[in-house]
Short mmCIF file of C-alpha atoms in Angstrom, two decimals:
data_model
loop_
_atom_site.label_atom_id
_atom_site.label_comp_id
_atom_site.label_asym_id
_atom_site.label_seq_id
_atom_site.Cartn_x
_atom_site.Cartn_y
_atom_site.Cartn_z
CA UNK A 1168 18.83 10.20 17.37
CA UNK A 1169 19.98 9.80 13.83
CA UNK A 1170 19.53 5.99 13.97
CA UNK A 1171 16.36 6.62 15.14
CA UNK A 1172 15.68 8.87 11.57
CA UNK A 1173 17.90 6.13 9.64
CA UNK A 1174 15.62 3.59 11.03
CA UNK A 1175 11.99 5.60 10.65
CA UNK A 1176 13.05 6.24 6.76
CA UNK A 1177 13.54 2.15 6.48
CA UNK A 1178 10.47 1.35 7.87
CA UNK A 1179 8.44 4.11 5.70
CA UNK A 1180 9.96 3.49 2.90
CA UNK A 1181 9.71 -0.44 3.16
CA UNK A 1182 5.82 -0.24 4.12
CA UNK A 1183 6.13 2.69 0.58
CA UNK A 1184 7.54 -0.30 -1.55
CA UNK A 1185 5.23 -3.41 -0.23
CA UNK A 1186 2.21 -1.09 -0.82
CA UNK A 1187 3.22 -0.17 -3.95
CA UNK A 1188 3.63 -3.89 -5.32
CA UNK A 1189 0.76 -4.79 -3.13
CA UNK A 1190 -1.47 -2.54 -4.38
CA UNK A 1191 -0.51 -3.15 -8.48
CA UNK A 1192 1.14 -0.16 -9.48
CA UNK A 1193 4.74 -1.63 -10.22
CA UNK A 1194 2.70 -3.18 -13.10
CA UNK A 1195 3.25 -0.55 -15.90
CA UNK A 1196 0.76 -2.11 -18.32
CA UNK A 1197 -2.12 -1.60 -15.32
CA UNK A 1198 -0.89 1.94 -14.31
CA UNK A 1199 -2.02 2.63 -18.35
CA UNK A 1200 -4.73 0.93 -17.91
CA UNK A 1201 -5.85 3.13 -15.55
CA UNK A 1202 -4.99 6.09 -17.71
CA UNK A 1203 -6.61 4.98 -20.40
CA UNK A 1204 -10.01 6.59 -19.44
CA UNK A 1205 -11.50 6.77 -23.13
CA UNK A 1206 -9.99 3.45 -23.82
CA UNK A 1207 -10.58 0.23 -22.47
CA UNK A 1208 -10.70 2.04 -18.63
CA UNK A 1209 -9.01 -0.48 -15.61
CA UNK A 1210 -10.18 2.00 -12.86
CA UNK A 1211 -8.93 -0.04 -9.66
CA UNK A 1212 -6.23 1.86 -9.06
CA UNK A 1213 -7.86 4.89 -7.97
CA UNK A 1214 -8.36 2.98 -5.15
CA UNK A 1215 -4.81 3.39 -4.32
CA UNK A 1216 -4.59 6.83 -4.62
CA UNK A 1217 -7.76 6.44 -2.88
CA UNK A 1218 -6.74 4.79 0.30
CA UNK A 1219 -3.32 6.48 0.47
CA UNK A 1220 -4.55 9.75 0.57
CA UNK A 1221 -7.56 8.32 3.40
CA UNK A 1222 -4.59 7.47 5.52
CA UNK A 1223 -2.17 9.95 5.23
CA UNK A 1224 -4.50 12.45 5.87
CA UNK A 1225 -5.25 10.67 9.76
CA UNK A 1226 -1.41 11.91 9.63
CA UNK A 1227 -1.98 15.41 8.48
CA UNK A 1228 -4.93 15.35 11.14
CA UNK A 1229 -2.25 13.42 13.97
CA UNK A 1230 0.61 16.32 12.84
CA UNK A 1231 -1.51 19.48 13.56
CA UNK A 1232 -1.81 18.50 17.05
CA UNK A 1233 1.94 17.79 17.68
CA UNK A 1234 4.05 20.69 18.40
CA UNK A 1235 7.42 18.48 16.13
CA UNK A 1236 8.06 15.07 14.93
CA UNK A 1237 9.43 12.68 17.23
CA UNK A 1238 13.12 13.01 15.75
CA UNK A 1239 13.50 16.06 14.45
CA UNK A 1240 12.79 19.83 15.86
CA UNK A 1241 10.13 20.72 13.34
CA UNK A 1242 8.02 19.46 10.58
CA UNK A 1243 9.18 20.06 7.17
CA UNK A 1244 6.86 21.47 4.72
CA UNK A 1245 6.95 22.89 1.64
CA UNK A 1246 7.02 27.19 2.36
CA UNK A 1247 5.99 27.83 -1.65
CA UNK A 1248 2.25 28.39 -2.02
CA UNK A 1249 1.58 29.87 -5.57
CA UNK A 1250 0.60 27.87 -8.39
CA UNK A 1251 2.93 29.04 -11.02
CA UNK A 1252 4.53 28.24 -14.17
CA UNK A 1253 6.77 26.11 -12.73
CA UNK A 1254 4.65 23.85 -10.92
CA UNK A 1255 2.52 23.63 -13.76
CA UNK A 1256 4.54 23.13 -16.48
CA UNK A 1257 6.80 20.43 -14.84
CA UNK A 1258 3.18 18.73 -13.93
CA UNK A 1259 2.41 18.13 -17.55
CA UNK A 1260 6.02 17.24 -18.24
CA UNK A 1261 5.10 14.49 -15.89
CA UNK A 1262 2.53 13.58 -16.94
CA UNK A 1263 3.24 12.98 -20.37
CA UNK A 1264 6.15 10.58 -19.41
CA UNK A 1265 4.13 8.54 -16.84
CA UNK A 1266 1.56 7.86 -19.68
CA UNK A 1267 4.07 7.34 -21.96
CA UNK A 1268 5.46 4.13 -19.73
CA UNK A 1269 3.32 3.79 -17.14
CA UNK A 1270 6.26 4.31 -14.58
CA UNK A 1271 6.35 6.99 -12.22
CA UNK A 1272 9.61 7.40 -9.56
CA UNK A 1273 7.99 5.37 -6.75
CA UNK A 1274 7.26 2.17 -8.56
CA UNK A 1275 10.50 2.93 -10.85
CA UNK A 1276 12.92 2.67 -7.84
CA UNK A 1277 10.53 0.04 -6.44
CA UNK A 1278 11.02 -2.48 -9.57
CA UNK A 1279 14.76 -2.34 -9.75
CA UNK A 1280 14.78 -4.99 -7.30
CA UNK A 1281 12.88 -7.33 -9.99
CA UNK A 1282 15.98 -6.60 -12.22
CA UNK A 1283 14.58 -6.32 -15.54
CA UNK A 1284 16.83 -3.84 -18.20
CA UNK A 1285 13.81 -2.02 -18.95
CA UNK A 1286 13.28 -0.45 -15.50
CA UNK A 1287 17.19 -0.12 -15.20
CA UNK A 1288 16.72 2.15 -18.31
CA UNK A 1289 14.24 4.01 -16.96
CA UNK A 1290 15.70 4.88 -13.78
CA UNK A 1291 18.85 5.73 -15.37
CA UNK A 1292 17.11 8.25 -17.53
CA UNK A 1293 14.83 9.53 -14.72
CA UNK A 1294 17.56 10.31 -12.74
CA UNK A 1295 19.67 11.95 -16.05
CA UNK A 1296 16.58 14.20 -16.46
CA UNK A 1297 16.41 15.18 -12.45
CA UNK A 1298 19.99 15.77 -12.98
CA UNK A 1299 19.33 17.56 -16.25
CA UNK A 1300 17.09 19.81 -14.54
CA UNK A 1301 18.88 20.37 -11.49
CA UNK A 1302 22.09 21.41 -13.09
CA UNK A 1303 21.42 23.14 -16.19
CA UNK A 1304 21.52 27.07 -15.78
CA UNK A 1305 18.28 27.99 -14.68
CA UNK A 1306 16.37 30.67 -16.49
CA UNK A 1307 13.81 33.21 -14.26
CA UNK A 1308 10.51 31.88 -14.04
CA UNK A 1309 7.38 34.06 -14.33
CA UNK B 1176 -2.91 -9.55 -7.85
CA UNK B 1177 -5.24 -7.65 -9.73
CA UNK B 1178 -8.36 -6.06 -8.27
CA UNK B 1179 -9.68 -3.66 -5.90
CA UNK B 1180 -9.07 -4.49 -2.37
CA UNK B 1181 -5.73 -5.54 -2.91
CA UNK B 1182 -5.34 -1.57 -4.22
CA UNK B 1183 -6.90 -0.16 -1.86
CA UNK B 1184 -4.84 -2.39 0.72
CA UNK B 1185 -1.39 -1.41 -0.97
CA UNK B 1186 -2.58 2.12 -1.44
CA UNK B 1187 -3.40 2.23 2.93
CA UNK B 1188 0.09 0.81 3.85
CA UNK B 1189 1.67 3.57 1.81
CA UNK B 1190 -0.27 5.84 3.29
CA UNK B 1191 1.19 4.59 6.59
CA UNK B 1192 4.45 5.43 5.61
CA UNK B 1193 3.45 8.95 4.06
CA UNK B 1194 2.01 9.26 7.87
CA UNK B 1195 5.09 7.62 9.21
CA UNK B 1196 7.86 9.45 7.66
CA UNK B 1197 6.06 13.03 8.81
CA UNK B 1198 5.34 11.93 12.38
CA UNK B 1199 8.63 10.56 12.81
CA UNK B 1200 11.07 12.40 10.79
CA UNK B 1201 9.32 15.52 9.67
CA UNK B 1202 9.55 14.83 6.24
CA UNK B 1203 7.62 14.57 3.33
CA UNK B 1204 7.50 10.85 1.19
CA UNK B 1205 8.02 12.93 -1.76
CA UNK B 1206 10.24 9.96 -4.07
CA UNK B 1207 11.54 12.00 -6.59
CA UNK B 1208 12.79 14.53 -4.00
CA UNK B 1209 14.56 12.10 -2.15
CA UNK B 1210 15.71 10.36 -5.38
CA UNK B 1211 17.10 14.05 -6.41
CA UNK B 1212 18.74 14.44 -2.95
CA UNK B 1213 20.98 11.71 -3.63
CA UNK B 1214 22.08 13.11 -6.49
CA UNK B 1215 23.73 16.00 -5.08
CA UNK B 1216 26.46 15.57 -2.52
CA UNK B 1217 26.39 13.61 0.39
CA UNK B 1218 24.80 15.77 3.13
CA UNK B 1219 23.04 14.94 6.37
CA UNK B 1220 20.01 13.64 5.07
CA UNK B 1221 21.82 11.09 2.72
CA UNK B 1222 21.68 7.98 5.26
CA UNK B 1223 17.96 8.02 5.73
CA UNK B 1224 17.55 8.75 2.21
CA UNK B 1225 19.17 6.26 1.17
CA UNK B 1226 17.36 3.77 3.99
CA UNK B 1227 14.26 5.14 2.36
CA UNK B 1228 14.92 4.19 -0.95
CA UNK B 1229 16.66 0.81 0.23
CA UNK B 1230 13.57 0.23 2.08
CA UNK B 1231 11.90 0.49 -1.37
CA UNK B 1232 13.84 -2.04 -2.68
CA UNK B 1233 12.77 -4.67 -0.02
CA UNK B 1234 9.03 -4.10 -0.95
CA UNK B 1235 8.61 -6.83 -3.99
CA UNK B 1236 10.88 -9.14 -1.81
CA UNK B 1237 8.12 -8.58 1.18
CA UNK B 1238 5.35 -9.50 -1.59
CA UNK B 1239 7.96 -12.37 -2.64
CA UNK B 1240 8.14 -13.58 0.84
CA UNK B 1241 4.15 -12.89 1.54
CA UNK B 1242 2.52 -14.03 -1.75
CA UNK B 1243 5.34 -16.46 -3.38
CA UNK B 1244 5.49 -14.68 -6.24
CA UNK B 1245 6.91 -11.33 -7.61
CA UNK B 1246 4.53 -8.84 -8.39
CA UNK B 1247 3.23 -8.52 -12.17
CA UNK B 1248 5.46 -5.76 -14.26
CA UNK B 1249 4.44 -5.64 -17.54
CA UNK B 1250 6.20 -3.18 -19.32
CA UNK B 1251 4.93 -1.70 -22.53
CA UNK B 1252 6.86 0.36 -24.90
CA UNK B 1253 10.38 0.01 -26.62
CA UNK B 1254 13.57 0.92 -24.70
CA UNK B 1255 13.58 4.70 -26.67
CA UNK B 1256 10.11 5.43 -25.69
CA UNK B 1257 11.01 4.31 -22.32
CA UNK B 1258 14.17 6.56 -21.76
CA UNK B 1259 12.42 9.30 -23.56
CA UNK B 1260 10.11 8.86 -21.10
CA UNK B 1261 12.28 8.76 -17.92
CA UNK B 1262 14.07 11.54 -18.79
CA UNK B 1263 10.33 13.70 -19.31
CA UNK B 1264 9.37 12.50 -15.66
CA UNK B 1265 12.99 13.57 -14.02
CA UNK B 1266 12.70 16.25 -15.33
CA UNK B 1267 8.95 17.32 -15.04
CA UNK B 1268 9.05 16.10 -11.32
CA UNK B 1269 11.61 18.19 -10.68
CA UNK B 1270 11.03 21.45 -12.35
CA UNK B 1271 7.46 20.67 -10.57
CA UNK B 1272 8.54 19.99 -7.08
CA UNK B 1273 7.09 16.70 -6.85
CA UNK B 1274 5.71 13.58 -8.74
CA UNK B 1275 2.73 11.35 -7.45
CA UNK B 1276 4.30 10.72 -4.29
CA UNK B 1277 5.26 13.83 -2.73
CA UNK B 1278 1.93 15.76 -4.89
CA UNK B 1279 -0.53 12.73 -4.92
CA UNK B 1280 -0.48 11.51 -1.50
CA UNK B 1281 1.42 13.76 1.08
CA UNK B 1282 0.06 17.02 -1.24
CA UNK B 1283 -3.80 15.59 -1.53
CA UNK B 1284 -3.89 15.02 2.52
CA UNK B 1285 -2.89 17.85 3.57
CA UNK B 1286 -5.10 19.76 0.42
CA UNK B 1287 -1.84 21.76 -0.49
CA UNK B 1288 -3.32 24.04 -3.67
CA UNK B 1289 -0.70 23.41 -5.56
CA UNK B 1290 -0.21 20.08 -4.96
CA UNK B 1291 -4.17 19.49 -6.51
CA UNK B 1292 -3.12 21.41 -9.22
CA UNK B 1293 -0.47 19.37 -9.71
CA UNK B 1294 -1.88 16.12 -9.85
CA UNK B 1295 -5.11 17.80 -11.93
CA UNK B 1296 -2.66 18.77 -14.52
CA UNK B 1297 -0.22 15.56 -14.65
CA UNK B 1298 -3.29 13.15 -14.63
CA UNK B 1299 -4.77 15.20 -17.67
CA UNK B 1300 -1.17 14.89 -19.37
CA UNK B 1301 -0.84 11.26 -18.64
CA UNK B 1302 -4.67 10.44 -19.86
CA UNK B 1303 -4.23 12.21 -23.10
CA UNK B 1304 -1.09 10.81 -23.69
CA UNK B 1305 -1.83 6.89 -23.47
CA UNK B 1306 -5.14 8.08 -25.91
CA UNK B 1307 -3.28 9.99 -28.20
CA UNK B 1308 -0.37 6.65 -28.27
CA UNK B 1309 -3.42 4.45 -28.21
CA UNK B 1310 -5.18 5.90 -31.12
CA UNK B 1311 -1.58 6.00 -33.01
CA UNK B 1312 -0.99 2.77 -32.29
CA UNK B 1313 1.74 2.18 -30.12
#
């Protein structure tokens, strides 16, 4: 059973990382491209986003007429529905690093493989800043 | 590889695994919370996280292996804007439950609210911020 999982995760996540440098987005210098909408615009990879989302949802379609996943009990999704301050402010957060180096976590995990300091730098930081937020006391939110 | 159908190809297969990881495993493909998950201590979950992420790993060696080549990285930026900025998107993905992943695919197909208002917000973020370091100059 948990091979089975261990197995399922490789495969997704090895199809996640081939896509990925398939599709272009490991390139940080395209991923601004494509932000650069008043700029000198690369819009390709919306395509990405474009096709991933075309596909997944067949599996949001597939998973509403399954009763559980074939190795686990139930599907696993998210029970928080508001949009609060939270989600929003951590969005822009985001955002404003993903512009700033054209990395986001996906393609930052994905590149380590190619070995270059930069990306190791990156990484190391991301994760300081997950671990930053997911240690440090935290404060109520509204 | 640079253009469109390559993209849109790439951006397919990983919806594949988005599709794969839920129908399989019940789980989301949501990197950052995976990523995060390893950081705490070792649970249940920590062997096909870390398969997941090793999986990751193999992905430019598939492209090596497919295409003879590694795939292009071009990295802009100098190595304080770049942990500057790794420590703004650990940090913003978490404190926002998600990151373009786990929001911008799994979130967009299954319309989750807040996972549109997620990506709405971070892709306004991101856009201002390359103009804003365009028009500065860096």
């Amino acid at each position: 059973m948990s091979l089975a999982r261990i197995a399922a995760a490789l495969a997704a996540g090895s199809m996640f990382g081939f896509g990925l440098a398939l599709s272009g987005m490991l390139d940080p210098a395209r991923v601004r491209g494509f932000l650069d909408v008043f700029g000198a615009w690369d819009p390709s990879l919306a395509f990405v986003l474009a096709g991933a989302v075309a596909v997944a949802s067949i599996g949001t379609w597939i998973r509403r007429r399954l009763t559980r996943p074939a190795f686990d009990r139930d599907f696993h999704l998210p029970r928080q529905t508001r949009i609060d301050s939270r989600l929003v402010t951590g969005a822009a957060i985001f955002g404003v690093g993903w512009g700033m180096a054209g990395l986001c976590p996906g393609p930052a995990l994905t590149s380590l493989t190619l070995g270059l300091p930069p990306t190791v730098l990156f990484v190391l930081a991301m994760l300081a800043g997950m671990l930053a937020h997911d240690r440090l006391p935290r404060r109520s939110s509204s | 590889m640079s253009g469109y159908l390559p993209s849109l190809l790439g951006g397919m297969l990983i919806g594949v695994a988005v599709a794969m990881l839920m129908l399989l495993n019940g789980r989301i493909a949501g990197i950052s919370g995976i990523a995060a998950g390893l950081l705490r201590r070792p649970d249940r979950r920590m062997a096909e996280d870390l398969a997941f992420v090793g999986g990751l790993l193999l992905g430019p060696l598939g492209f090596l292996l497919a295409f003879g080549a590694w795939p292009l990285v071009r990295i802009e930026g100098s190595l304080p804007v770049l942990a500057l900025a790794g420590i703004l998107v650990g940090f913003g993905s978490r404190l926002g439950s998600g990151c373009t992943s786990g929001h911008g695919v799994a979130g967009l197909a299954r319309l989750s609210p807040r996972s549109i208002a997620a990506v709405l917000v971070f892709l306004a973020t991101a856009i201002l911020t390359v103009s804003l370091m365009r028009s500065f100059g860096s």
